[in-house]
PDB file of C-alpha atoms in Angstrom:
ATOM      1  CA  UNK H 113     157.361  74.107  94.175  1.00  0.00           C
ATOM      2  CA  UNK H 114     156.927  78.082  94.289  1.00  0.00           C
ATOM      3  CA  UNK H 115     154.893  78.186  91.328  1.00  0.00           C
ATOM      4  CA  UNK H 116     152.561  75.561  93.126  1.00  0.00           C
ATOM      5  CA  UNK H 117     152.868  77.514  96.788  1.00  0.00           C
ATOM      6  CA  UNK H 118     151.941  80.586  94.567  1.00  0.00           C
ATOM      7  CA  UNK H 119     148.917  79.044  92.673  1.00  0.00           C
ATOM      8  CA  UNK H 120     147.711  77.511  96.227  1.00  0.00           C
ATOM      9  CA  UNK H 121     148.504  81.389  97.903  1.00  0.00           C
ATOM     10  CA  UNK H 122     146.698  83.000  95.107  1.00  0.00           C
ATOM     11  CA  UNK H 123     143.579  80.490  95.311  1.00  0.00           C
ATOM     12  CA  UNK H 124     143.020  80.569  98.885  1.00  0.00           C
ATOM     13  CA  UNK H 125     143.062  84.558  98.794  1.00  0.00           C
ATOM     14  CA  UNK H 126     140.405  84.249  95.811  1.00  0.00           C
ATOM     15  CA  UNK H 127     138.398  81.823  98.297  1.00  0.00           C
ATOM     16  CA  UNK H 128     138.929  84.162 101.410  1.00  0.00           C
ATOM     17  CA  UNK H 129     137.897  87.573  99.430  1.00  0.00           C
ATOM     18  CA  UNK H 130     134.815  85.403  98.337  1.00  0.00           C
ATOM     19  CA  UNK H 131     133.769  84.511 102.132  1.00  0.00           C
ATOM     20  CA  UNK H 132     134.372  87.850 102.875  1.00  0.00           C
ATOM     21  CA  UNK H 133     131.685  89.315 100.328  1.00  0.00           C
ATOM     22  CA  UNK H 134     129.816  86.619 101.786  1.00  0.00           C
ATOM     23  CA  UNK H 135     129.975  87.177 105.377  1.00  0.00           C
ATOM     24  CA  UNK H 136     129.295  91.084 104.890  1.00  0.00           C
ATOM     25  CA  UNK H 137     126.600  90.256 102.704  1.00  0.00           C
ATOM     26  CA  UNK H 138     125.252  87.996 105.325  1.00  0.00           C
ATOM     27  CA  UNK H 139     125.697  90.487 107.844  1.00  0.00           C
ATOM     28  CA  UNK H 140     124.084  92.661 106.108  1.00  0.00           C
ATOM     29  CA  UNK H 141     120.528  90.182 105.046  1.00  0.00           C
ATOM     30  CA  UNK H 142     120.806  89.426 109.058  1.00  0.00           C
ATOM     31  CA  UNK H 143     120.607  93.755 110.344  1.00  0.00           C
ATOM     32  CA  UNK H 144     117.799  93.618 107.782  1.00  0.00           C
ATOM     33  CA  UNK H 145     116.058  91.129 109.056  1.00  0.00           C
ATOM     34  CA  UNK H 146     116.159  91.832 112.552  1.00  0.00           C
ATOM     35  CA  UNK H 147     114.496  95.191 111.433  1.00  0.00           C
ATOM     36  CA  UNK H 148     111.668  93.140 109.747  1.00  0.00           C
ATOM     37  CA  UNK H 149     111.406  91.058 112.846  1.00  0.00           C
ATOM     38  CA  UNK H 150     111.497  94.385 114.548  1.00  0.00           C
ATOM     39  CA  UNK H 151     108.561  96.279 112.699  1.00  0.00           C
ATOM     40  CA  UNK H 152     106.710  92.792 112.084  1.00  0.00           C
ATOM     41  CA  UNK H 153     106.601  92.593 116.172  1.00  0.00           C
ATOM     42  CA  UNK H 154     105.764  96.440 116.714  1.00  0.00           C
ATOM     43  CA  UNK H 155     102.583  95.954 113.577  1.00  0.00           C
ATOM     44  CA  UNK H 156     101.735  93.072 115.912  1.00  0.00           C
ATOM     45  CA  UNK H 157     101.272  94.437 118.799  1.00  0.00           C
ATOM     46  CA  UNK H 158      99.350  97.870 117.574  1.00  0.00           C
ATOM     47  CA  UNK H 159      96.894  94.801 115.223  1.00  0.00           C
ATOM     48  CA  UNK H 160      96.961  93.378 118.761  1.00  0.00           C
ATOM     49  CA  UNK H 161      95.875  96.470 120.914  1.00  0.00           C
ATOM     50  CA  UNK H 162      93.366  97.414 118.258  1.00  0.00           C
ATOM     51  CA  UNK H 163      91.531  94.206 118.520  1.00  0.00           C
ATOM     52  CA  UNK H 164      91.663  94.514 121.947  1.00  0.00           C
ATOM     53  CA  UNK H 165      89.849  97.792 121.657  1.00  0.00           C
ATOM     54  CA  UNK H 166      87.679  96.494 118.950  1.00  0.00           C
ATOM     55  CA  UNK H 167      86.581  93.384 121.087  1.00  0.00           C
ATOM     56  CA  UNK H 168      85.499  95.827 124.040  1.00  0.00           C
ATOM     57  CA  UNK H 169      83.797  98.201 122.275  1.00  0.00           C
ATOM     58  CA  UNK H 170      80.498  96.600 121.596  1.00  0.00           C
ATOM     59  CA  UNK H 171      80.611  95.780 125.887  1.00  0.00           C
ATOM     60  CA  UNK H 172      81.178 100.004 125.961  1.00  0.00           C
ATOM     61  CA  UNK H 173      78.393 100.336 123.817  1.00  0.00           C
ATOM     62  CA  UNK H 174      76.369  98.343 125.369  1.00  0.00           C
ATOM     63  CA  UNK H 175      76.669  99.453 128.789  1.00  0.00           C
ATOM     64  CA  UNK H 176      76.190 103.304 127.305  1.00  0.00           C
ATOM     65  CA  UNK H 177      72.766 102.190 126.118  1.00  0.00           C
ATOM     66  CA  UNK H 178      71.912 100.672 129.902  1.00  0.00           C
ATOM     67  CA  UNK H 179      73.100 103.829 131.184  1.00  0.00           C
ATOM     68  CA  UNK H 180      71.257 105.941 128.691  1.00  0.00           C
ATOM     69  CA  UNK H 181      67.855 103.642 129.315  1.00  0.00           C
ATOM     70  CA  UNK H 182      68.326 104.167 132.833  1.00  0.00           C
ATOM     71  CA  UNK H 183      68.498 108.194 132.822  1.00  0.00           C
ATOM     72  CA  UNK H 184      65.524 108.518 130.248  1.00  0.00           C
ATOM     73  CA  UNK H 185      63.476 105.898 132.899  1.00  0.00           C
ATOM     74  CA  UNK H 186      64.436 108.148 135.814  1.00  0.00           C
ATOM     75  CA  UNK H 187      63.690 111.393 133.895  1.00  0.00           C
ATOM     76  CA  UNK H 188      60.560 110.024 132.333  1.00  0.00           C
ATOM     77  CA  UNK H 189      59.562 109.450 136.123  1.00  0.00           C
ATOM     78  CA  UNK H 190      60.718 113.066 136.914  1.00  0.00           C
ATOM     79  CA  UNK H 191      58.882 114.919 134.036  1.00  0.00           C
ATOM     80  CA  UNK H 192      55.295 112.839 135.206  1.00  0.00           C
ATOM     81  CA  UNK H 193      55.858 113.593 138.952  1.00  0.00           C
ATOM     82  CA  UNK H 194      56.448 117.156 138.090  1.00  0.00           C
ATOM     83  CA  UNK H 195      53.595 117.129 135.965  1.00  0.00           C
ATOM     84  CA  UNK H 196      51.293 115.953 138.581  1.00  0.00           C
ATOM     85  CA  UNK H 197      52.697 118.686 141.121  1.00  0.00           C
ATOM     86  CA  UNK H 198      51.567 121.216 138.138  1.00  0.00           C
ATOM     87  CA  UNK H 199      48.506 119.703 137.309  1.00  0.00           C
ATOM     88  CA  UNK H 200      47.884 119.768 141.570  1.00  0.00           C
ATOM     89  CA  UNK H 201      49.005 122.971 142.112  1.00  0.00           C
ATOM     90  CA  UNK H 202      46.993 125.163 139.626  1.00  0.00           C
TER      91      UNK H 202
END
């Protein structure tokens, strides 16, 4: 009967040592995964943020050019009325 306690005492300390490793290896694969998750959600959000930016930049551009068109209207006007002041007042 002790040989057989034994045997059982010295298998279930095999099979505990063995879920140990396991559960510290698990441990371990779960810290390294949460970091994944962790950098995987961070690349997200700068990929986000960028085509954020990249989506409103051709509206940016866009409104630069109306902008831009508008000044070279109004200074067009500017250069021909001073022009005509010139042109009256020689």
């Amino acid at each position: 009967f002790l040989a057989m306690r034994t045997r059982f005492l010295a298998v279930r300390t095999r099979f505990l040592a063995v879920r140990t490793r396991f559960l510290a290896v698990r441990t371990r694969f779960l810290a390294v995964r949460t970091m994944f998750l962790t950098v995987r959600t961070m690349f997200l959000a700068v990929r986000t943020r960028f085509l954020a930016v990249r989506t409103r930049f051709p509206a940016v551009r866009t409104r630069f050019q109306t902008v831009r068109t508008r000044f070279l209207a109004v200074n067009t006007r500017f250069l021909a009325m001073r022009t005509r002041f010139l042109a009256v007042r020689t």
